[in-house]
């Protein structure tokens, strides 16, 4: 542990020297962006590329050249890596009995190891459910699986409805995907080219092909077309895309060679560009609060953000497993002539706002934080995709054929839109805990489920203390509203996929299911009821796509934190740009949508700056 910490500091000094521009004194920039993930990274780069001196502050270091991060296939190692890991210990509900049944509950044994399970050793300290985040240049887009998917059109259009701002119309948002995307030559499916992807799906002697065809039949697709659909563009354009049930080719923010493409790549390219864009990156710097102009903190005046307070040094945040209790760093103030933009992610952005006096007045007073503006919505409305999996052990190795990816609609989905994103293949995915995932050998077969449009967003991020090095208290309150229906949708999805497993035949069959229904999957074998499966998903569902804790909303909505231009309500010179701005959970995977809003925010901010400058 000590060895690690020292080597880490050495590394960070080298990086500081590479990235920090000559010290300005006092430190002043046009814009300060806090956090370099999908929300803050592209935004900071765009502001600098537009000529505005911009400081990007990141609590973590840079692992852009570390193969664990640079090659996307290592994503599980990356998410477990102590070099960047921030462990948030969260709850899924307010019910201690329900929490006590979560199979991957994690405990601190006190001897430097974790215990994961339901039977902790004597004296172990309860931590909760691990929710990994990456503190690193590029944020969680540096340890994620890189899956790129788009929200349903309505997930964008709801912002138009709430705010009247038509720039959020789904058809307009497409241009931001194009802006972040560098498509590699041509998409598969071009009639004038040959492709070798998905040829496995034409091989009738594979169990996977039989499963594929059966899924097609059960979800209303033409089994004869299944092999072709496997390479369909999942980011396709069309009026009825959200109602389309189909197999697709999973898309990644990565190159065809499997190199991760993330905000880290874009930030590095911006710094290295011979044009000399005015971007400064400060690593290993924890922003502790936003500074306001004292002259505006008087009745009748609108508080104006003028900078941030920063504590400098590595591993200063308690979520960092390398954090040594009591360690502090020097505190300094950095000023922004134009604006401060908070992009710390769904847990940290509301925490930073609250520490700065922007949040629910009652909560702030409890911790002695002077209230700058009473904004009750900060840290509320936390939502996430519910996830679960059908996991089994086949009778033969499963790693001989490709992955099945599909978006489909379960029979009782609340609308005509598809409500499940699923992918099946030779892997295990059962959520997150220290050391995840479990290795089940090469006969493992999983269909992973991501549920779309959860009806409950009753979660919250609340302060535990006024100490900025402390983590907040996070409770997702899964299934609080409409939970029974969402659980039913998950069960229906599992039932459809299990039915397809029965078609596997030799050599994979029979598949021994481990969950949600224990036992061999065979024709005619109904082993557990919908109610039992519902209970399983209620207790064991997991998630890793948190969103919506600083939501955009209308002028008449007291819970709205931001207006449609990402401006924090009730103050000037302050915005939030990251996954916390979405009023509803954006589709199945938030990373690409967050990069899209990041470049949208840059456009909005630059436009406003030019307008203001013209007036002056
Ligand atoms: C293991 C895992 C796998 C995932 N897989 C996928 C996937 O395949 N596809 C997908 O779409 N999504 C995936 N996600 C989710 C996705 O990565 C996130 O939704 C996305 O990164 C959110 O972007 P963000 O900018 O809001 O926040 P983040 O990515 O969390 O970035 C916030 C940044 O701010 C920094 N920061 C926070 N507080 C401070 C502070 N006080 N001072 C300075 N810096 C600060 C952090 O260090 C971090 O770098 C995954 C997430 C995890 C955890
Ligand atoms: C937006 O409002 C219109 C009119 O009230 C409604 O028909 C539509 O369903 C709403 N769309 C969303 C995404 O909320
Ligand atoms: C089909 O799959 C089987 C089993 O893996 C394999 O032996 C066979 O060579 C494959 N056929 C073709 C045409 O690829
Ligand atoms: C603003 O007020 C705070 C609290 O009274 C004080 O600590 C700080 O020094 C003031 N800042 C400036 C720039 O005057």
XYZ file of C-alpha atoms and ligand atoms in Angstrom:
711
model
C 0.000 0.000 0.000
C 2.736 2.465 0.946
C 4.767 1.445 -2.046
C 1.846 2.157 -4.333
C 1.193 5.548 -2.869
C 4.791 6.691 -3.334
C 5.058 5.492 -6.895
C 1.809 7.272 -7.598
C 3.072 10.619 -6.337
C 6.208 10.346 -8.452
C 4.099 9.647 -11.508
C 1.861 12.591 -10.838
C 4.728 15.054 -10.509
C 5.956 14.082 -13.948
C 2.488 14.622 -15.384
C 1.997 17.980 -13.722
C 5.185 19.127 -15.367
C 3.899 18.000 -18.749
C 0.501 19.556 -18.489
C 0.509 22.670 -16.329
C 1.109 25.856 -18.270
C 3.450 28.527 -16.820
C 1.902 29.764 -13.580
C -0.239 32.844 -13.969
C -0.511 34.943 -10.860
C -3.079 35.206 -9.549
C -4.483 32.239 -11.420
C -7.252 33.476 -13.704
C -8.880 31.813 -16.700
C -11.945 32.549 -18.774
C -13.543 29.243 -17.885
C -12.914 26.691 -15.176
C -14.264 23.190 -15.802
C -14.305 20.794 -12.846
C -14.078 17.122 -13.864
C -12.790 15.642 -17.143
C -15.289 12.836 -17.847
C -17.763 12.649 -20.743
C -19.450 15.785 -19.334
C -16.455 18.064 -18.687
C -13.725 16.716 -20.959
C -15.071 17.469 -24.441
C -16.511 20.770 -23.157
C -13.179 22.055 -21.807
C -11.429 21.052 -25.039
C -14.069 22.806 -27.168
C -13.876 26.030 -25.134
C -10.096 26.100 -25.537
C -10.344 25.283 -29.245
C -12.659 28.300 -29.571
C -9.824 30.421 -28.151
C -10.954 30.850 -24.530
C -8.301 30.260 -21.853
C -9.738 27.278 -20.003
C -8.627 25.388 -16.935
C -9.709 21.769 -16.589
C -9.391 20.499 -13.030
C -9.357 16.747 -12.410
C -9.077 14.973 -9.060
C -7.308 11.981 -10.596
C -4.198 11.488 -12.717
C -3.672 10.505 -16.338
C -3.643 6.867 -17.423
C -4.010 7.582 -21.127
C -0.970 5.495 -22.040
C -1.569 2.691 -19.570
C -2.713 -0.347 -21.642
C -5.202 -1.341 -18.918
C -7.119 1.798 -19.851
C -6.043 2.351 -23.442
C -7.200 -1.092 -24.625
C -10.900 -1.452 -24.105
C -10.847 -5.237 -23.626
C -9.296 -4.691 -20.152
C -12.270 -2.737 -18.838
C -12.907 -5.043 -15.906
C -9.302 -4.685 -14.713
C -9.537 -0.931 -15.230
C -12.654 -0.657 -13.085
C -10.933 -2.653 -10.325
C -7.658 -0.745 -10.533
C -6.613 1.115 -7.403
C -4.782 3.697 -9.511
C -8.085 5.376 -10.392
C -10.820 3.691 -8.384
C -13.265 5.695 -6.342
C -15.475 3.404 -4.260
C -18.862 4.789 -3.406
C -20.740 2.544 -0.978
C -24.382 2.958 -1.816
C -27.765 1.632 -0.761
C -30.534 0.377 -3.017
C -33.342 1.067 -0.540
C -34.268 2.387 2.907
C -35.111 -1.137 4.061
C -32.217 -2.697 6.035
C -33.705 -6.189 5.665
C -33.802 -5.863 1.899
C -30.252 -4.457 1.852
C -29.021 -7.375 3.970
C -30.017 -9.791 1.189
C -27.923 -8.229 -1.592
C -25.445 -11.001 -2.442
C -22.524 -8.686 -3.177
C -22.782 -6.593 -0.038
C -19.265 -5.540 0.893
C -17.599 -5.341 4.296
C -14.279 -4.005 5.523
C -12.565 -6.788 7.471
C -10.109 -4.358 9.055
C -7.001 -6.182 7.793
C -6.869 -4.389 4.454
C -9.206 -6.800 2.666
C -12.864 -6.775 1.755
C -15.429 -9.454 2.494
C -18.156 -9.748 -0.141
C -21.245 -11.735 0.761
C -24.007 -12.355 3.270
C -22.011 -13.904 6.105
C -19.323 -11.411 7.175
C -16.618 -12.370 9.652
C -16.894 -11.105 13.241
C -16.070 -7.461 13.634
C -16.230 -6.650 9.927
C -17.530 -3.169 9.186
C -20.519 -2.826 6.855
C -19.714 -0.738 3.770
C -22.675 -1.335 1.449
C -22.952 -1.879 -2.294
C -19.895 -0.886 -4.313
C -20.553 1.705 -7.009
C -17.302 2.239 -8.909
C -16.302 5.564 -10.434
C -13.015 6.499 -12.096
C -11.073 9.524 -10.876
C -8.817 9.972 -13.882
C -8.382 12.191 -16.912
C -11.389 11.087 -18.994
C -13.562 10.078 -16.008
C -15.540 6.843 -16.065
C -15.163 6.703 -19.844
C -11.649 5.420 -19.024
C -12.803 2.282 -17.193
C -16.197 1.653 -18.716
C -17.020 -0.987 -21.307
C -17.327 1.777 -23.887
C -20.768 0.710 -25.047
C -22.292 3.509 -27.099
C -26.045 3.772 -27.416
C -28.544 6.575 -27.933
C -31.454 7.661 -25.752
C -35.001 7.266 -27.020
C -36.187 10.378 -28.864
C -38.592 11.116 -26.006
C -35.700 11.261 -23.531
C -34.545 14.376 -25.418
C -37.998 15.687 -26.313
C -39.082 15.740 -22.677
C -36.553 18.559 -22.177
C -38.291 20.549 -24.922
C -41.612 19.946 -23.165
C -40.261 21.020 -19.806
C -38.358 24.106 -20.952
C -39.677 25.139 -24.368
C -36.101 25.026 -25.742
C -36.406 23.387 -29.164
C -32.638 22.936 -29.509
C -33.180 19.748 -27.448
C -35.430 18.141 -30.074
C -34.218 14.619 -30.796
C -33.763 15.391 -34.477
C -31.437 18.274 -33.587
C -29.405 16.186 -31.100
C -28.181 13.898 -33.869
C -25.687 16.514 -34.966
C -23.878 16.211 -31.643
C -23.432 12.482 -32.155
C -21.865 13.274 -35.510
C -19.635 15.811 -33.814
C -18.219 13.356 -31.266
C -18.055 10.438 -33.656
C -15.250 9.568 -36.016
C -16.732 6.638 -37.815
C -14.045 4.304 -39.066
C -14.397 4.247 -42.824
C -17.776 2.585 -43.461
C -20.424 0.886 -41.433
C -20.952 -2.806 -41.993
C -23.830 -3.509 -44.324
C -22.528 -1.519 -47.275
C -23.613 -3.650 -50.274
C -20.389 -2.949 -52.166
C -18.079 -4.321 -49.483
C -17.335 -7.645 -47.884
C -17.444 -8.173 -44.113
C -16.547 -11.128 -41.987
C -18.351 -10.117 -38.768
C -21.268 -12.287 -37.646
C -20.505 -15.106 -40.076
C -20.951 -17.395 -37.070
C -24.645 -16.535 -37.092
C -25.032 -18.392 -40.386
C -23.585 -21.610 -38.965
C -26.593 -23.794 -38.182
C -24.571 -26.276 -36.165
C -23.845 -23.762 -33.429
C -26.067 -23.628 -30.332
C -25.675 -19.840 -30.360
C -27.232 -19.665 -33.820
C -30.221 -21.701 -32.629
C -30.607 -19.396 -29.627
C -30.415 -16.393 -31.959
C -33.123 -17.752 -34.243
C -35.377 -18.642 -31.333
C -35.003 -15.148 -29.870
C -35.972 -13.808 -33.306
C -39.102 -15.940 -33.295
C -40.037 -14.974 -29.719
C -39.567 -11.238 -30.319
C -41.422 -11.045 -33.603
C -38.386 -10.895 -35.924
C -37.851 -13.012 -38.999
C -35.520 -15.885 -37.980
C -34.305 -16.130 -41.578
C -32.950 -12.588 -41.373
C -31.350 -13.024 -37.947
C -27.813 -13.580 -39.239
C -27.959 -10.365 -41.247
C -29.474 -8.290 -38.450
C -26.614 -9.141 -36.113
C -24.575 -6.461 -37.885
C -27.342 -3.817 -38.008
C -26.356 -0.259 -37.030
C -27.510 0.288 -33.435
C -27.135 4.060 -33.866
C -29.365 4.058 -36.958
C -31.585 6.986 -37.912
C -35.324 6.606 -38.466
C -38.740 7.772 -37.333
C -39.726 4.542 -35.634
C -36.363 3.468 -34.249
C -37.591 3.463 -30.638
C -40.353 1.022 -31.576
C -38.057 -1.235 -33.593
C -37.306 -4.664 -32.151
C -34.111 -6.017 -33.658
C -30.690 -7.554 -33.285
C -27.848 -5.085 -33.692
C -24.110 -4.747 -33.764
C -23.030 -3.328 -30.413
C -21.281 0.041 -30.867
C -18.324 1.209 -28.771
C -16.465 4.435 -28.213
C -13.335 2.697 -29.411
C -11.390 2.226 -32.592
C -11.784 -0.854 -34.761
C -8.515 -2.068 -33.230
C -10.042 -1.959 -29.745
C -8.269 1.191 -28.587
C -10.420 3.147 -26.174
C -11.593 6.481 -27.487
C -12.651 8.758 -24.653
C -12.495 12.371 -23.471
C -8.891 11.548 -22.525
C -8.026 11.108 -26.212
C -9.673 14.414 -27.120
C -8.051 16.350 -24.267
C -4.614 14.972 -25.162
C -5.134 15.785 -28.831
C -6.154 19.333 -27.876
C -3.052 19.790 -25.699
C -0.762 18.350 -28.366
C -2.238 20.352 -31.237
C 0.331 22.664 -32.866
C -2.366 25.367 -32.873
C -1.521 25.825 -29.178
C -5.046 25.982 -27.826
C -5.226 27.694 -24.404
C -6.136 24.600 -22.403
C -4.531 23.981 -19.016
C -5.079 20.681 -17.246
C -4.530 20.398 -13.519
C -4.408 16.815 -12.288
C -4.628 15.563 -8.688
C -6.633 18.590 -7.639
C -9.857 18.220 -5.650
C -12.294 21.109 -5.982
C -13.759 21.735 -2.540
C -16.239 24.490 -3.368
C -17.319 27.196 -5.769
C -16.382 30.782 -4.809
C -18.967 33.551 -5.109
C -18.405 37.278 -5.393
C -19.060 38.584 -1.874
C -20.557 41.776 -3.262
C -23.336 39.688 -4.831
C -24.107 37.770 -1.647
C -26.469 40.431 -0.355
C -30.261 40.527 -0.417
C -31.634 41.758 -3.738
C -28.540 40.644 -5.663
C -27.965 37.461 -7.685
C -24.947 35.520 -6.391
C -22.192 35.292 -9.000
C -19.678 32.416 -9.200
C -16.142 33.723 -9.700
C -13.900 30.742 -9.132
C -13.195 27.616 -7.180
C -11.301 26.545 -4.119
C -8.965 23.606 -4.726
C -7.083 21.184 -2.492
C -4.028 19.882 -4.306
C -2.523 16.395 -4.037
C -3.275 12.789 -4.945
C -5.843 10.580 -3.187
C -7.433 13.358 -1.157
C -10.972 12.008 -1.508
C -12.196 9.349 0.886
C -13.641 7.231 -1.957
C -10.060 6.640 -3.105
C -8.826 3.326 -1.627
C -5.350 4.880 -1.378
C -6.615 7.760 0.766
C -4.849 7.950 4.115
C -7.251 9.351 6.738
C -6.196 12.779 7.912
C -4.207 13.572 4.748
C -4.846 17.043 3.451
C -3.339 19.167 0.705
C -2.657 22.872 0.303
C -5.750 24.959 -0.478
C -5.772 27.637 -3.152
C -8.247 29.804 -5.046
C -8.482 29.960 -8.814
C -10.631 32.506 -10.600
C -12.771 32.461 -13.734
C -13.460 35.674 -15.613
C -16.446 34.193 -17.373
C -17.817 31.021 -15.793
C -17.359 27.984 -13.615
C -18.689 24.689 -14.983
C -19.139 21.717 -12.673
C -18.758 18.284 -14.322
C -17.875 16.086 -11.363
C -20.419 13.414 -12.255
C -23.724 12.358 -10.727
C -22.413 11.978 -7.168
C -19.826 14.767 -7.024
C -21.590 17.599 -8.846
C -24.457 17.782 -6.346
C -21.942 17.393 -3.503
C -19.836 20.329 -4.807
C -22.957 22.492 -5.245
C -24.136 21.704 -1.734
C -20.711 22.403 -0.208
C -20.871 25.768 -1.999
C -24.237 26.692 -0.483
C -26.357 25.719 -3.479
C -28.929 23.098 -2.508
C -31.791 22.303 -0.159
C -31.588 24.975 2.585
C -32.572 22.588 5.400
C -29.806 20.137 4.566
C -27.166 22.880 4.219
C -28.118 24.462 7.552
C -27.785 21.092 9.258
C -24.077 21.162 8.363
C -23.539 24.876 9.023
C -23.108 25.729 5.336
C -24.261 29.295 4.547
C -27.114 29.124 2.014
C -26.321 30.930 -1.250
C -29.480 29.720 -2.958
C -32.145 27.321 -1.763
C -32.410 24.752 -4.567
C -34.316 21.725 -3.253
C -33.684 19.629 -6.397
C -29.904 19.369 -5.993
C -29.014 15.718 -5.332
C -32.587 14.466 -5.836
C -34.179 12.611 -8.778
C -31.291 10.099 -8.884
C -32.153 7.381 -11.397
C -30.472 4.446 -13.055
C -31.149 1.608 -15.464
C -32.070 -1.565 -13.593
C -29.772 -4.384 -14.598
C -29.828 -8.117 -14.072
C -28.774 -11.245 -15.850
C -29.779 -14.732 -16.807
C -26.603 -16.685 -16.096
C -25.907 -20.325 -16.799
C -23.231 -22.939 -17.318
C -23.507 -24.733 -20.653
C -22.509 -28.324 -21.359
C -19.653 -27.252 -23.631
C -17.444 -24.193 -24.143
C -19.424 -21.142 -25.256
C -16.557 -19.006 -26.491
C -16.647 -20.428 -30.029
C -19.158 -17.937 -31.419
C -20.149 -14.314 -31.300
C -22.333 -12.175 -29.142
C -26.037 -11.527 -29.614
C -27.152 -7.931 -28.973
C -30.774 -6.866 -29.189
C -33.263 -4.203 -28.228
C -36.755 -5.536 -27.675
C -40.131 -4.920 -26.118
C -41.559 -7.196 -23.459
C -45.278 -8.092 -23.812
C -46.514 -5.755 -21.066
C -44.192 -2.815 -21.676
C -46.036 0.406 -20.797
C -45.705 1.909 -24.278
C -45.062 0.693 -27.803
C -41.396 1.441 -27.310
C -38.769 -1.191 -26.688
C -37.868 -1.464 -23.021
C -34.936 -3.903 -22.797
C -31.376 -3.801 -24.125
C -29.878 -7.308 -23.871
C -26.675 -8.996 -24.884
C -25.882 -12.721 -24.690
C -22.533 -14.421 -24.897
C -19.673 -16.137 -23.176
C -19.128 -13.845 -20.193
C -20.462 -13.211 -16.707
C -21.830 -9.902 -15.540
C -23.540 -9.725 -12.156
C -22.832 -6.177 -11.053
C -19.980 -4.651 -9.095
C -17.972 -5.524 -6.017
C -14.241 -5.422 -5.254
C -12.663 -7.981 -7.545
C -15.677 -8.423 -9.854
C -16.556 -10.356 -12.011
C -16.748 -13.993 -10.951
C -14.835 -16.360 -13.241
C -17.128 -19.278 -14.114
C -14.923 -20.889 -16.761
C -15.344 -21.096 -20.518
C -18.766 -22.777 -20.409
C -20.435 -19.731 -18.932
C -23.330 -18.244 -20.880
C -25.067 -15.014 -19.931
C -27.829 -12.831 -21.235
C -27.358 -9.446 -19.559
C -30.346 -7.118 -19.296
C -30.518 -3.348 -19.141
C -34.007 -2.048 -18.434
C -34.913 1.270 -20.078
C -36.988 4.150 -18.731
C -37.259 3.199 -15.031
C -40.479 4.547 -13.553
C -38.817 5.520 -10.282
C -36.155 8.168 -9.881
C -36.496 8.415 -6.132
C -32.796 8.181 -5.326
C -30.733 10.905 -3.672
C -27.216 12.136 -2.987
C -27.026 13.829 0.415
C -24.170 15.289 2.392
C -22.721 13.181 5.166
C -20.744 16.158 6.475
C -19.427 19.560 5.383
C -16.012 17.999 4.759
C -15.255 18.036 1.016
C -12.964 15.005 1.400
C -15.893 12.957 2.676
C -18.154 10.972 0.316
C -21.880 11.745 0.220
C -24.654 9.378 1.265
C -26.145 7.719 -1.807
C -29.422 5.816 -1.835
C -30.939 4.724 -5.156
C -34.348 3.729 -3.709
C -34.799 1.201 -6.498
C -38.371 0.338 -7.535
C -39.918 3.013 -5.253
C -42.460 4.113 -7.891
C -43.926 1.721 -10.451
C -41.474 -0.900 -9.211
C -43.806 -3.826 -9.548
C -44.297 -3.077 -13.219
C -40.583 -2.585 -13.899
C -39.852 -5.891 -12.146
C -42.500 -7.586 -14.270
C -40.772 -6.208 -17.387
C -37.432 -7.673 -16.248
C -39.056 -11.056 -15.544
C -40.744 -11.083 -18.962
C -37.372 -10.392 -20.572
C -35.719 -13.214 -18.622
C -38.559 -15.598 -19.532
C -38.192 -14.851 -23.253
C -34.425 -15.360 -23.215
C -34.672 -18.553 -21.140
C -37.213 -19.905 -23.606
C -34.639 -19.265 -26.348
C -31.948 -21.110 -24.351
C -34.147 -24.221 -24.588
C -33.491 -24.211 -28.336
C -29.694 -24.399 -27.857
C -29.448 -28.140 -28.602
C -26.098 -29.937 -28.852
C -23.427 -29.134 -27.815
C -24.390 -26.361 -25.356
C -27.571 -27.947 -23.984
C -28.606 -28.386 -21.330
C -27.588 -25.059 -19.836
C -27.552 -25.163 -16.043
C -29.078 -21.840 -14.970
C -27.583 -20.270 -11.837
C -29.962 -17.310 -11.640
C -32.613 -16.110 -11.479
C -34.016 -19.712 -11.661
C -31.664 -22.435 -10.461
C -31.583 -25.658 -12.494
C -31.235 -27.112 -15.982
C -32.976 -25.202 -18.772
C -34.898 -27.805 -20.754
C -38.078 -27.900 -22.807
C -41.064 -28.334 -20.516
C -39.160 -27.457 -17.348
C -40.791 -24.548 -15.530
C -38.732 -24.170 -12.400
C -39.733 -20.923 -10.787
C -42.630 -18.539 -10.803
C -42.718 -14.961 -11.990
C -43.158 -13.918 -8.361
C -39.949 -15.686 -7.338
C -38.060 -14.056 -10.191
C -39.494 -10.656 -9.318
C -38.239 -11.088 -5.788
C -34.823 -12.074 -7.144
C -34.547 -8.955 -9.318
C -35.889 -6.743 -6.549
C -33.121 -7.894 -4.207
C -30.269 -8.421 -6.681
C -30.718 -5.804 -9.434
C -27.630 -3.672 -9.892
C -26.784 -0.602 -11.915
C -23.941 1.565 -13.180
C -25.532 4.303 -15.272
C -26.534 6.802 -12.592
C -28.004 10.095 -13.797
C -30.249 13.064 -13.132
C -29.141 14.562 -9.768
C -28.946 18.166 -11.100
C -31.782 17.966 -13.570
C -32.765 20.449 -16.249
C -36.362 21.571 -15.740
C -38.886 24.287 -16.434
C -39.175 27.709 -14.757
C -42.283 26.522 -12.927
C -40.651 23.394 -11.506
C -39.316 23.927 -7.969
C -37.158 20.782 -8.303
C -35.418 22.008 -11.469
C -31.728 22.651 -10.799
C -30.754 23.894 -14.264
C -32.366 25.779 -17.102
C -32.144 24.418 -20.633
C -28.710 26.040 -21.147
C -27.201 24.147 -18.182
C -27.256 27.306 -15.995
C -27.702 26.711 -12.285
C -30.923 28.416 -11.278
C -30.730 31.375 -8.922
C -27.040 32.192 -9.502
C -24.869 33.615 -12.279
C -21.708 32.273 -13.896
C -22.289 28.662 -12.882
C -23.355 25.629 -14.907
C -23.443 21.871 -14.514
C -22.599 19.689 -17.519
C -22.492 15.923 -16.975
C -24.798 12.917 -16.580
C -26.600 14.665 -13.721
C -28.419 17.071 -16.073
C -30.765 14.526 -17.720
C -34.277 14.832 -16.247
C -34.863 11.156 -17.112
C -32.438 8.241 -17.485
C -31.088 8.633 -21.052
C -31.723 5.310 -22.814
C -29.643 2.246 -21.999
C -26.094 3.685 -21.676
C -25.243 7.267 -20.668
C -21.683 7.726 -21.889
C -22.318 8.783 -25.520
C -25.376 10.893 -24.580
C -23.223 12.701 -21.987
C -20.494 13.428 -24.547
C -23.241 14.742 -26.849
C -24.541 17.192 -24.247
C -20.953 18.189 -23.479
C -20.415 19.496 -27.016
C -23.918 20.991 -26.984
C -23.044 22.893 -23.819
C -19.842 24.141 -25.440
C -21.883 25.454 -28.356
C -24.382 27.161 -25.996
C -21.632 28.707 -23.852
C -19.581 29.985 -26.798
C -22.687 31.451 -28.424
C -23.584 33.248 -25.200
C -20.029 34.555 -24.757
C -19.992 35.951 -28.288
C -23.374 37.595 -27.782
C -22.291 39.209 -24.506
C -18.983 40.375 -25.969
C -20.791 42.019 -28.890
C -22.985 43.975 -26.484
C -19.988 45.307 -24.561
C -17.647 0.185 -14.449
C -18.482 1.078 -15.311
C -18.788 0.690 -16.604
C -19.563 1.507 -17.412
N -19.839 1.110 -18.694
C -20.494 1.962 -19.518
C -20.672 1.652 -20.886
O -20.202 0.617 -21.382
N -21.346 2.540 -21.666
C -21.849 3.710 -21.154
O -22.472 4.475 -21.892
N -21.691 4.019 -19.860
C -21.012 3.195 -19.044
N -20.794 3.566 -17.746
C -21.292 4.870 -17.296
C -20.528 6.055 -17.884
O -19.145 5.808 -17.922
C -20.851 7.300 -17.069
O -22.234 7.504 -17.127
C -20.161 8.542 -17.598
O -18.768 8.421 -17.505
C -20.617 9.773 -16.824
O -19.882 10.917 -17.203
P -19.767 12.168 -16.256
O -18.945 13.176 -16.976
O -21.112 12.538 -15.801
O -19.008 11.681 -14.931
P -17.640 10.898 -14.700
O -17.298 10.054 -15.847
O -17.782 10.263 -13.360
O -16.529 12.051 -14.610
C -16.432 12.924 -13.513
C -14.986 13.344 -13.323
O -14.940 14.387 -12.359
C -13.870 14.193 -11.468
N -14.227 14.847 -10.192
C -15.269 14.538 -9.382
N -15.284 15.360 -8.309
C -14.247 16.193 -8.445
C -13.752 17.270 -7.649
N -14.339 17.628 -6.510
N -12.645 17.931 -8.068
C -12.025 17.572 -9.240
N -12.463 16.559 -10.027
C -13.566 15.887 -9.641
C -13.754 12.679 -11.353
O -12.469 12.311 -10.951
C -14.090 12.227 -12.778
O -12.937 12.124 -13.580
C -20.033 2.750 -16.910
C -19.725 3.144 -15.621
C -18.954 2.321 -14.820
C -18.657 2.779 -13.425
C -44.663 16.606 -24.982
O -45.911 17.285 -24.911
C -46.847 16.872 -25.908
C -48.042 17.776 -25.802
O -48.491 17.890 -24.466
C -47.179 15.400 -25.676
O -48.081 14.937 -26.652
C -45.889 14.571 -25.755
O -46.160 13.232 -25.435
C -44.847 15.115 -24.805
N -43.614 14.413 -25.052
C -42.801 14.052 -24.077
C -41.573 13.343 -24.498
O -43.022 14.248 -22.899
C -19.756 -24.339 -37.775
O -19.472 -24.552 -36.410
C -18.916 -25.809 -36.137
C -18.853 -25.972 -34.623
O -18.063 -24.966 -34.046
C -17.560 -25.929 -36.815
O -16.984 -27.182 -36.559
C -17.738 -25.693 -38.295
O -16.473 -25.664 -38.920
C -18.477 -24.415 -38.578
N -18.803 -24.311 -39.974
C -18.451 -23.267 -40.708
C -18.881 -23.281 -42.124
O -17.811 -22.318 -40.266
C -15.751 37.003 1.235
O -16.349 36.721 2.502
C -15.781 35.652 3.197
C -16.635 35.353 4.435
O -16.983 36.553 5.092
C -14.335 35.984 3.533
O -13.726 34.918 4.220
C -13.581 36.243 2.225
O -12.259 36.629 2.493
C -14.278 37.299 1.404
N -13.618 37.366 0.087
C -13.193 38.503 -0.449
C -12.516 38.404 -1.788
O -13.332 39.587 0.086
